[in-house]
Amino acid sequence: MTPREEILVTYRIETPGDPRRFADKIASDQSTGTFVPLPGETETLKDRAGARVHGLTELPPVATPSWPTEGQVFNRAEVTIGYPVEAVGTDLAALTTVALGGVWSIRGLSGLRITDLQLPPSFAGRYPGPQFGTKGTRALTGVQGRPVIGTIVKPALGLPPDETAALVGELVAAGVDFIKDDEKLTSPPYSALEARVKAIMPFIKDHEQKTGKKVMYAFGISDTDPDEMMRKHDVVLREGGNAAVINIQSIGPGAFLFLRKRSGLALHAHRNGWDLLTRHPGLGFDFSVYQQIWRLLGVDQFQINGIGAKYWEPDESFVRSFANLQKPIFSEADRAMPVVCSGQWGGQAPETYARTGQTVDLLYLCGGGVVSHPNGPGAGVRAVQAAWEAAVAGIPLAEAAKTNPDLAASLVKFGR
Amino acid sequence: MTPREEILVTYRIETPGDPRRFADKIASDQSTGTFVPLPGETETLKDRAGARVHGLTELPPVATPSWPTEGQVFNRAEVTIGYPVEAVGTDLAALTTVALGGVWSIRGLSGLRITDLQLPPSFAGRYPGPQFGTKGTRALTGVQGRPVIGTIVKPALGLPPDETAALVGELVAAGVDFIKDDEKLTSPPYSALEARVKAIMPFIKDHEQKTGKKVMYAFGISDTDPDEMMRKHDVVLREGGNAAVINIQSIGPGAFLFLRKRSGLALHAHRNGWDLLTRHPGLGFDFSVYQQIWRLLGVDQFQINGIGAKYWEPDESFVRSFANLQKPIFSEADRAMPVVCSGQWGGQAPETYARTGQTVDLLYLCGGGVVSHPNGPGAGVRAVQAAWEAAVAGIPLAEAAKTNPDLAASLVKFGR
């Protein structure tokens, strides 16, 4: 008999009761069981289809529950449960439903967080994975040996296509490698996607003809309607674009896969709303779990904040996310390119470099940090490039700034 | 000048700082702004594209933060922010990204919950809405004047198609109106959807031929891949089925809309994973907000738990959800049929009837409560019907049980 193949999911359980009892309950409820014993729920069926509790590690209890709950002390344990592939299959939506969804509904818990997911070999090759990733992004942008440096068109909302295109013209001339629509910009009445693409792409193509450098522009093609999103995708491709910003939470996994299967564009993921799923340390998901799903579905470039981000996320969390994206699930090809962003301006380059394994395989995205540089966006881009050169060479930024006035101006304006 | 049309979103803000400052920050960050003032961010542009804070009501502070946060006291306010349709458009994915997503990333908050959403007239007719709803479900099942009574095939996982079909044969014979696959069952190797449909539908059709009653069977056709989900949809339709269970969180809004646009089936929504988005009272969404999105996208039947559910959700929350589904967004046609479920067996009929406006427009779903009835599923169905008749007539169940042995047996087995 072959050993059964299992999907391993690790939960951190928190309860005023006994965590072991809840581990058993998850294994039963999320596979064969219901609230009363059933006629057909035989031992043979449980062996074939039932989930199994593999390991349980007690953790120190806490005095404050994650969900408001009656009690004095909240016991915690980390437990790994094995779900049989034979019963769940290899569809990610099925996996989500069985193992990553209903668990938050269980009465008697005061918290639950999913901290690890290990997919068995059956999932290898089941989904397309990234089409471009770091290697493809480098090939499309022509940037080697340093981070791809990007910026974001701001203001986020309100600019008509011609004004956006004029700004893009400035940014392209400034020497940036990558530009994106703000994730909040998709296709509002005043800036319909097709009009925007047609206004912007000539600037990209002119610059390419003049310099040989093709700036990657990621257009916001997200749409609730996958048919409409594909139409937008086709417009971008037809006009010579090569990337798109996708608000993965807003459209959901199915629509993303639909796009990926047909896509000719590098897919840049903005994980809008992710914070609700991870910010409470006792609830939701670790990014290590979440990012596996989206990488298998085909995210090429994954936004993960950065050092000193303007949002709530602590630096350590960003550093872990970066490592998550670097780690193969089944092969090197399923790694997504980390997009380091939020409040970035170059000043974080040394720490980013030091804490992410001294790699330059990343997209370094600066919004205000480039476009609000006191000497203009061109100086902003040069300052960021200089900061990364210094970081890689191990030269302190203050030192490097002595011979680089753009970096010096950045340090004065953005430095803390 | 026409007044600008706005999407109104109400947030309950919680912070050790000043909630007013965060209301302004949401309005700025989620529309035009970034972390530094921008050259193009003019007053005209802000007027056109900027969000506006409309009303702010201070709430009593709390001593415990929703997200673990330094501080002694956490100030709270409820604030309504108006987002201009001119800037956001009417795409729900854009709305989610702008107003219902990034807000949880803001540093300095100790909690944030979205408590209301009011869509302006531009959204009316923008999305298909329910195709069947209560009226269509009644037409397809032929049930009038009482709740549609349903059950769930259990065990949830592990039964091969022939064994499932045999169980369905029993349930159909028992007189149930509706049967569904457990949401965890989609298309695993041992029970591929097509094989299951082909095994089950003959029992449904035989019963229809013999009795004129067509039991609605909702097959679990969820699939991460919308193309594959449509293939499954087509199988169900071709074999004479008329409903499907959709795990809306697992596939996401885009894939759901893709299906709805092409669907000939009543779409029964299981909101797996919803609890993570709502269980903490200071975080996430009220169901009043969440259900609007899914109704516009086309949910026909919406699972919302019930009185005395086996899960964490308190009865009051279920009662509010029921009222949410009854309230038109733009018209009566966009109302979804409430599916009352989880630990139901008929005993909750009187309280359900009393607390939901004395309506019988609901699908009353009993899993173990029907299939584990001591005298078999047929008795289980009769007991549930008797319980609802008694509830509507205002007769206590104990009284009604005196002349109904099936109900009497239910009271003994399931009553508390």
PDB file of C-alpha atoms in Angstrom, chain A residues 29-41 45 48-49 64 66-68 85-89 91-94 96-98 101-102 104-109 127 154-160 183-184 186 188-190 222-227 247 249-255 257-258 261-262 272-273 275-277 279-281 283-285 297 308-312 343-344 368-369 371-372 414, chain B residues 29-41 45 48-49 64 66-68 85-89 91-94 96-98 101-102 104-109 127 154-160 183-184 186 188-190 222-227 247 249-255 257-258 261-262 272-273 275-277 279-281 283-285 297 308-312 343-344 368-369 371-372 414:
ATOM      1  CA  ASP A  29     -14.847  19.161  11.013  1.00  0.00           C
ATOM      2  CA  GLN A  30     -12.703  20.046   8.039  1.00  0.00           C
ATOM      3  CA  SER A  31     -12.903  16.607   6.523  1.00  0.00           C
ATOM      4  CA  THR A  32     -15.570  14.016   7.168  1.00  0.00           C
ATOM      5  CA  GLY A  33     -17.480  15.228  10.212  1.00  0.00           C
ATOM      6  CA  THR A  34     -20.525  17.197  11.257  1.00  0.00           C
ATOM      7  CA  PHE A  35     -22.112  18.027  14.616  1.00  0.00           C
ATOM      8  CA  VAL A  36     -23.508  14.544  15.231  1.00  0.00           C
ATOM      9  CA  PRO A  37     -22.086  11.102  14.424  1.00  0.00           C
ATOM     10  CA  LEU A  38     -23.228   9.930  11.006  1.00  0.00           C
ATOM     11  CA  PRO A  39     -24.299   6.555   9.692  1.00  0.00           C
ATOM     12  CA  GLY A  40     -21.831   6.526   6.771  1.00  0.00           C
ATOM     13  CA  GLU A  41     -18.828   7.835   8.692  1.00  0.00           C
ATOM     14  CA  LEU A  45     -13.848   6.236   5.204  1.00  0.00           C
ATOM     15  CA  ARG A  48      -9.199   7.441   3.383  1.00  0.00           C
ATOM     16  CA  ALA A  49     -10.711  10.906   3.680  1.00  0.00           C
ATOM     17  CA  THR A  64      -5.124  38.616  26.178  1.00  0.00           C
ATOM     18  CA  SER A  66      -7.013  37.571  19.958  1.00  0.00           C
ATOM     19  CA  TRP A  67     -10.804  37.600  19.585  1.00  0.00           C
ATOM     20  CA  PRO A  68     -12.556  39.090  22.629  1.00  0.00           C
ATOM     21  CA  VAL A  85      -4.779  14.639  -1.390  1.00  0.00           C
ATOM     22  CA  GLU A  86      -7.024  11.683  -2.212  1.00  0.00           C
ATOM     23  CA  ALA A  87      -9.898  13.491  -0.461  1.00  0.00           C
ATOM     24  CA  VAL A  88      -9.110  17.153  -1.140  1.00  0.00           C
ATOM     25  CA  GLY A  89      -7.683  16.956  -4.643  1.00  0.00           C
ATOM     26  CA  ASP A  91      -7.575  22.381  -6.743  1.00  0.00           C
ATOM     27  CA  LEU A  92      -6.426  25.393  -4.722  1.00  0.00           C
ATOM     28  CA  ALA A  93     -10.024  26.576  -4.184  1.00  0.00           C
ATOM     29  CA  ALA A  94     -10.801  23.186  -2.656  1.00  0.00           C
ATOM     30  CA  THR A  96      -8.722  26.916   0.650  1.00  0.00           C
ATOM     31  CA  THR A  97     -12.226  25.790   1.475  1.00  0.00           C
ATOM     32  CA  VAL A  98     -11.166  22.718   3.387  1.00  0.00           C
ATOM     33  CA  GLY A 101     -11.345  28.888   5.397  1.00  0.00           C
ATOM     34  CA  GLY A 102     -13.860  27.329   7.741  1.00  0.00           C
ATOM     35  CA  TRP A 104     -12.059  30.596  11.694  1.00  0.00           C
ATOM     36  CA  SER A 105     -15.680  29.744  12.361  1.00  0.00           C
ATOM     37  CA  ILE A 106     -15.029  27.248  15.154  1.00  0.00           C
ATOM     38  CA  ARG A 107     -16.701  28.150  18.435  1.00  0.00           C
ATOM     39  CA  GLY A 108     -14.504  28.084  21.523  1.00  0.00           C
ATOM     40  CA  LEU A 109     -11.359  29.378  19.893  1.00  0.00           C
ATOM     41  CA  TYR A 127      -0.719  25.483 -11.870  1.00  0.00           C
ATOM     42  CA  LYS A 154       1.194  60.161  -8.614  1.00  0.00           C
ATOM     43  CA  PRO A 155      -1.297  61.700  -7.834  1.00  0.00           C
ATOM     44  CA  ALA A 156      -2.913  58.297  -7.603  1.00  0.00           C
ATOM     45  CA  LEU A 157      -6.266  59.469  -8.888  1.00  0.00           C
ATOM     46  CA  GLY A 158      -7.527  62.397 -10.880  1.00  0.00           C
ATOM     47  CA  LEU A 159      -5.134  62.890 -13.792  1.00  0.00           C
ATOM     48  CA  PRO A 160      -6.536  62.563 -17.310  1.00  0.00           C
ATOM     49  CA  GLU A 183      -3.114  50.327  -7.710  1.00  0.00           C
ATOM     50  CA  LYS A 184      -6.143  52.544  -7.113  1.00  0.00           C
ATOM     51  CA  THR A 186      -7.897  51.060 -13.036  1.00  0.00           C
ATOM     52  CA  PRO A 188     -12.397  55.375 -14.155  1.00  0.00           C
ATOM     53  CA  PRO A 189     -14.426  57.600 -16.494  1.00  0.00           C
ATOM     54  CA  TYR A 190     -11.776  60.338 -16.688  1.00  0.00           C
ATOM     55  CA  SER A 222      -7.789  44.910 -12.747  1.00  0.00           C
ATOM     56  CA  ASP A 223     -11.480  44.451 -13.374  1.00  0.00           C
ATOM     57  CA  THR A 224     -14.135  42.465 -11.541  1.00  0.00           C
ATOM     58  CA  ASP A 225     -15.145  41.023 -14.885  1.00  0.00           C
ATOM     59  CA  PRO A 226     -12.478  38.628 -16.249  1.00  0.00           C
ATOM     60  CA  ASP A 227     -13.724  39.124 -19.817  1.00  0.00           C
ATOM     61  CA  ASN A 247      -5.108  43.920  -7.390  1.00  0.00           C
ATOM     62  CA  GLN A 249      -7.458  40.473  -3.496  1.00  0.00           C
ATOM     63  CA  SER A 250     -10.037  42.564  -5.341  1.00  0.00           C
ATOM     64  CA  ILE A 251     -10.402  40.227  -8.302  1.00  0.00           C
ATOM     65  CA  GLY A 252      -9.698  36.977  -6.448  1.00  0.00           C
ATOM     66  CA  PRO A 253      -7.770  33.831  -7.328  1.00  0.00           C
ATOM     67  CA  GLY A 254     -10.052  32.502 -10.081  1.00  0.00           C
ATOM     68  CA  ALA A 255      -9.981  35.671 -12.144  1.00  0.00           C
ATOM     69  CA  LEU A 257      -5.702  32.381 -12.957  1.00  0.00           C
ATOM     70  CA  PHE A 258      -8.017  33.105 -15.894  1.00  0.00           C
ATOM     71  CA  LYS A 261      -3.534  31.336 -18.556  1.00  0.00           C
ATOM     72  CA  ARG A 262      -3.957  33.846 -21.392  1.00  0.00           C
ATOM     73  CA  ASN A 272      -4.653  45.240  -1.339  1.00  0.00           C
ATOM     74  CA  GLY A 273      -6.556  44.160   1.757  1.00  0.00           C
ATOM     75  CA  ASP A 275      -3.264  43.533   5.981  1.00  0.00           C
ATOM     76  CA  LEU A 276      -6.682  42.535   7.325  1.00  0.00           C
ATOM     77  CA  LEU A 277      -5.634  38.902   6.884  1.00  0.00           C
ATOM     78  CA  ARG A 279      -1.990  42.264  10.909  1.00  0.00           C
ATOM     79  CA  HIS A 280      -3.370  40.666  14.070  1.00  0.00           C
ATOM     80  CA  PRO A 281      -0.604  38.286  15.175  1.00  0.00           C
ATOM     81  CA  LEU A 283      -5.384  35.672  13.517  1.00  0.00           C
ATOM     82  CA  GLY A 284      -5.234  35.076   9.798  1.00  0.00           C
ATOM     83  CA  PHE A 285      -2.230  33.980   7.783  1.00  0.00           C
ATOM     84  CA  LEU A 297      -1.341  30.965  -9.792  1.00  0.00           C
ATOM     85  CA  GLY A 308      10.847  51.739   7.004  1.00  0.00           C
ATOM     86  CA  ALA A 309       7.592  51.402   5.081  1.00  0.00           C
ATOM     87  CA  LYS A 310       4.920  54.029   5.615  1.00  0.00           C
ATOM     88  CA  TYR A 311       2.423  51.342   6.647  1.00  0.00           C
ATOM     89  CA  TRP A 312       2.059  49.371   9.861  1.00  0.00           C
ATOM     90  CA  GLY A 343       8.079  55.033   1.517  1.00  0.00           C
ATOM     91  CA  GLN A 344      11.239  53.966  -0.347  1.00  0.00           C
ATOM     92  CA  GLY A 368       7.201  60.120  -3.820  1.00  0.00           C
ATOM     93  CA  GLY A 369      10.877  59.232  -3.252  1.00  0.00           C
ATOM     94  CA  VAL A 371       8.867  62.105  -8.194  1.00  0.00           C
ATOM     95  CA  SER A 372       9.247  64.512  -5.268  1.00  0.00           C
ATOM     96  CA  PHE A 414      13.904  62.178   2.924  1.00  0.00           C
TER      97      PHE A 414
ATOM     98  CA  ASP B  29      -4.365  58.185   1.134  1.00  0.00           C
ATOM     99  CA  GLN B  30      -7.210  56.300  -0.508  1.00  0.00           C
ATOM    100  CA  SER B  31      -7.655  58.824  -3.265  1.00  0.00           C
ATOM    101  CA  THR B  32      -5.066  61.293  -4.483  1.00  0.00           C
ATOM    102  CA  GLY B  33      -2.311  61.315  -1.878  1.00  0.00           C
ATOM    103  CA  THR B  34       1.013  59.746  -1.028  1.00  0.00           C
ATOM    104  CA  PHE B  35       3.552  60.236   1.785  1.00  0.00           C
ATOM    105  CA  VAL B  36       4.857  63.579   0.547  1.00  0.00           C
ATOM    106  CA  PRO B  37       3.034  66.489  -1.134  1.00  0.00           C
ATOM    107  CA  LEU B  38       3.101  66.112  -4.905  1.00  0.00           C
ATOM    108  CA  PRO B  39       3.564  68.632  -7.709  1.00  0.00           C
ATOM    109  CA  GLY B  40       0.382  67.641  -9.586  1.00  0.00           C
ATOM    110  CA  GLU B  41      -1.867  67.346  -6.531  1.00  0.00           C
ATOM    111  CA  LEU B  45      -7.726  67.754  -8.809  1.00  0.00           C
ATOM    112  CA  ARG B  48     -12.617  66.191  -8.606  1.00  0.00           C
ATOM    113  CA  ALA B  49     -10.874  63.061  -7.404  1.00  0.00           C
ATOM    114  CA  THR B  64      -8.282  46.975  24.860  1.00  0.00           C
ATOM    115  CA  SER B  66      -8.264  45.342  18.494  1.00  0.00           C
ATOM    116  CA  TRP B  67      -4.748  44.925  17.102  1.00  0.00           C
ATOM    117  CA  PRO B  68      -2.134  44.661  19.876  1.00  0.00           C
ATOM    118  CA  VAL B  85     -17.756  57.938  -8.674  1.00  0.00           C
ATOM    119  CA  GLU B  86     -16.010  60.192 -11.192  1.00  0.00           C
ATOM    120  CA  ALA B  87     -12.673  59.064  -9.749  1.00  0.00           C
ATOM    121  CA  VAL B  88     -13.383  55.486  -8.666  1.00  0.00           C
ATOM    122  CA  GLY B  89     -15.760  54.374 -11.404  1.00  0.00           C
ATOM    123  CA  ASP B  91     -16.127  48.584 -11.032  1.00  0.00           C
ATOM    124  CA  LEU B  92     -16.470  46.702  -7.754  1.00  0.00           C
ATOM    125  CA  ALA B  93     -12.814  45.621  -7.821  1.00  0.00           C
ATOM    126  CA  ALA B  94     -11.838  49.283  -8.054  1.00  0.00           C
ATOM    127  CA  THR B  96     -12.688  47.306  -3.095  1.00  0.00           C
ATOM    128  CA  THR B  97      -9.156  48.452  -3.803  1.00  0.00           C
ATOM    129  CA  VAL B  98      -9.821  52.106  -3.055  1.00  0.00           C
ATOM    130  CA  GLY B 101      -8.737  47.247   1.085  1.00  0.00           C
ATOM    131  CA  GLY B 102      -5.759  49.473   1.812  1.00  0.00           C
ATOM    132  CA  TRP B 104      -6.172  48.138   7.072  1.00  0.00           C
ATOM    133  CA  SER B 105      -2.566  48.980   6.292  1.00  0.00           C
ATOM    134  CA  ILE B 106      -2.540  52.406   7.933  1.00  0.00           C
ATOM    135  CA  ARG B 107       0.019  52.789  10.679  1.00  0.00           C
ATOM    136  CA  GLY B 108      -1.210  54.212  13.976  1.00  0.00           C
ATOM    137  CA  LEU B 109      -4.601  52.558  13.947  1.00  0.00           C
ATOM    138  CA  TYR B 127     -23.951  44.114 -12.354  1.00  0.00           C
ATOM    139  CA  LYS B 154     -22.797  13.775   4.853  1.00  0.00           C
ATOM    140  CA  PRO B 155     -20.102  12.548   5.440  1.00  0.00           C
ATOM    141  CA  ALA B 156     -18.664  15.663   3.823  1.00  0.00           C
ATOM    142  CA  LEU B 157     -15.751  13.876   2.230  1.00  0.00           C
ATOM    143  CA  GLY B 158     -14.934  10.321   1.308  1.00  0.00           C
ATOM    144  CA  LEU B 159     -18.021   8.846  -0.356  1.00  0.00           C
ATOM    145  CA  PRO B 160     -17.687   7.650  -3.957  1.00  0.00           C
ATOM    146  CA  GLU B 183     -19.001  22.871   0.516  1.00  0.00           C
ATOM    147  CA  LYS B 184     -15.796  20.917   1.074  1.00  0.00           C
ATOM    148  CA  THR B 186     -15.862  19.817  -5.175  1.00  0.00           C
ATOM    149  CA  PRO B 188     -11.618  15.158  -5.714  1.00  0.00           C
ATOM    150  CA  PRO B 189     -10.198  12.069  -7.431  1.00  0.00           C
ATOM    151  CA  TYR B 190     -12.624   9.642  -5.755  1.00  0.00           C
ATOM    152  CA  SER B 222     -16.260  25.560  -7.376  1.00  0.00           C
ATOM    153  CA  ASP B 223     -12.929  25.521  -9.128  1.00  0.00           C
ATOM    154  CA  THR B 224      -9.994  27.897  -9.064  1.00  0.00           C
ATOM    155  CA  ASP B 225     -10.047  27.834 -12.843  1.00  0.00           C
ATOM    156  CA  PRO B 226     -13.122  29.640 -14.248  1.00  0.00           C
ATOM    157  CA  ASP B 227     -12.888  27.696 -17.506  1.00  0.00           C
ATOM    158  CA  ASN B 247     -17.372  28.761  -2.338  1.00  0.00           C
ATOM    159  CA  GLN B 249     -14.234  33.322  -0.958  1.00  0.00           C
ATOM    160  CA  SER B 250     -12.167  30.518  -2.451  1.00  0.00           C
ATOM    161  CA  ILE B 251     -12.783  31.446  -6.083  1.00  0.00           C
ATOM    162  CA  GLY B 252     -13.115  35.215  -5.575  1.00  0.00           C
ATOM    163  CA  PRO B 253     -15.425  37.860  -7.053  1.00  0.00           C
ATOM    164  CA  GLY B 254     -14.087  37.855 -10.611  1.00  0.00           C
ATOM    165  CA  ALA B 255     -14.531  34.136 -11.132  1.00  0.00           C
ATOM    166  CA  LEU B 257     -19.069  37.073 -11.968  1.00  0.00           C
ATOM    167  CA  PHE B 258     -17.622  35.101 -14.880  1.00  0.00           C
ATOM    168  CA  LYS B 261     -22.775  35.916 -16.650  1.00  0.00           C
ATOM    169  CA  ARG B 262     -23.002  32.464 -18.228  1.00  0.00           C
ATOM    170  CA  ASN B 272     -16.044  29.995   3.591  1.00  0.00           C
ATOM    171  CA  GLY B 273     -13.422  32.087   5.333  1.00  0.00           C
ATOM    172  CA  ASP B 275     -15.413  34.538   9.708  1.00  0.00           C
ATOM    173  CA  LEU B 276     -11.830  35.781   9.525  1.00  0.00           C
ATOM    174  CA  LEU B 277     -13.179  38.992   7.995  1.00  0.00           C
ATOM    175  CA  ARG B 279     -15.330  37.727  13.865  1.00  0.00           C
ATOM    176  CA  HIS B 280     -13.217  40.369  15.610  1.00  0.00           C
ATOM    177  CA  PRO B 281     -15.692  43.171  16.388  1.00  0.00           C
ATOM    178  CA  LEU B 283     -11.744  44.616  12.560  1.00  0.00           C
ATOM    179  CA  GLY B 284     -12.974  43.687   9.130  1.00  0.00           C
ATOM    180  CA  PHE B 285     -16.461  44.068   7.772  1.00  0.00           C
ATOM    181  CA  LEU B 297     -22.439  39.898  -8.530  1.00  0.00           C
ATOM    182  CA  GLY B 308     -28.137  28.315  17.823  1.00  0.00           C
ATOM    183  CA  ALA B 309     -25.596  27.638  15.094  1.00  0.00           C
ATOM    184  CA  LYS B 310     -22.733  25.301  15.851  1.00  0.00           C
ATOM    185  CA  TYR B 311     -20.209  28.009  14.986  1.00  0.00           C
ATOM    186  CA  TRP B 312     -19.070  31.067  16.932  1.00  0.00           C
ATOM    187  CA  GLY B 343     -26.828  22.919  13.563  1.00  0.00           C
ATOM    188  CA  GLN B 344     -30.449  23.347  12.412  1.00  0.00           C
ATOM    189  CA  GLY B 368     -27.189  16.094  10.686  1.00  0.00           C
ATOM    190  CA  GLY B 369     -30.593  17.355  11.865  1.00  0.00           C
ATOM    191  CA  VAL B 371     -29.898  12.637   8.139  1.00  0.00           C
ATOM    192  CA  SER B 372     -29.300  11.622  11.761  1.00  0.00           C
ATOM    193  CA  PHE B 414     -31.594  17.283  19.286  1.00  0.00           C
TER     194      PHE B 414
END
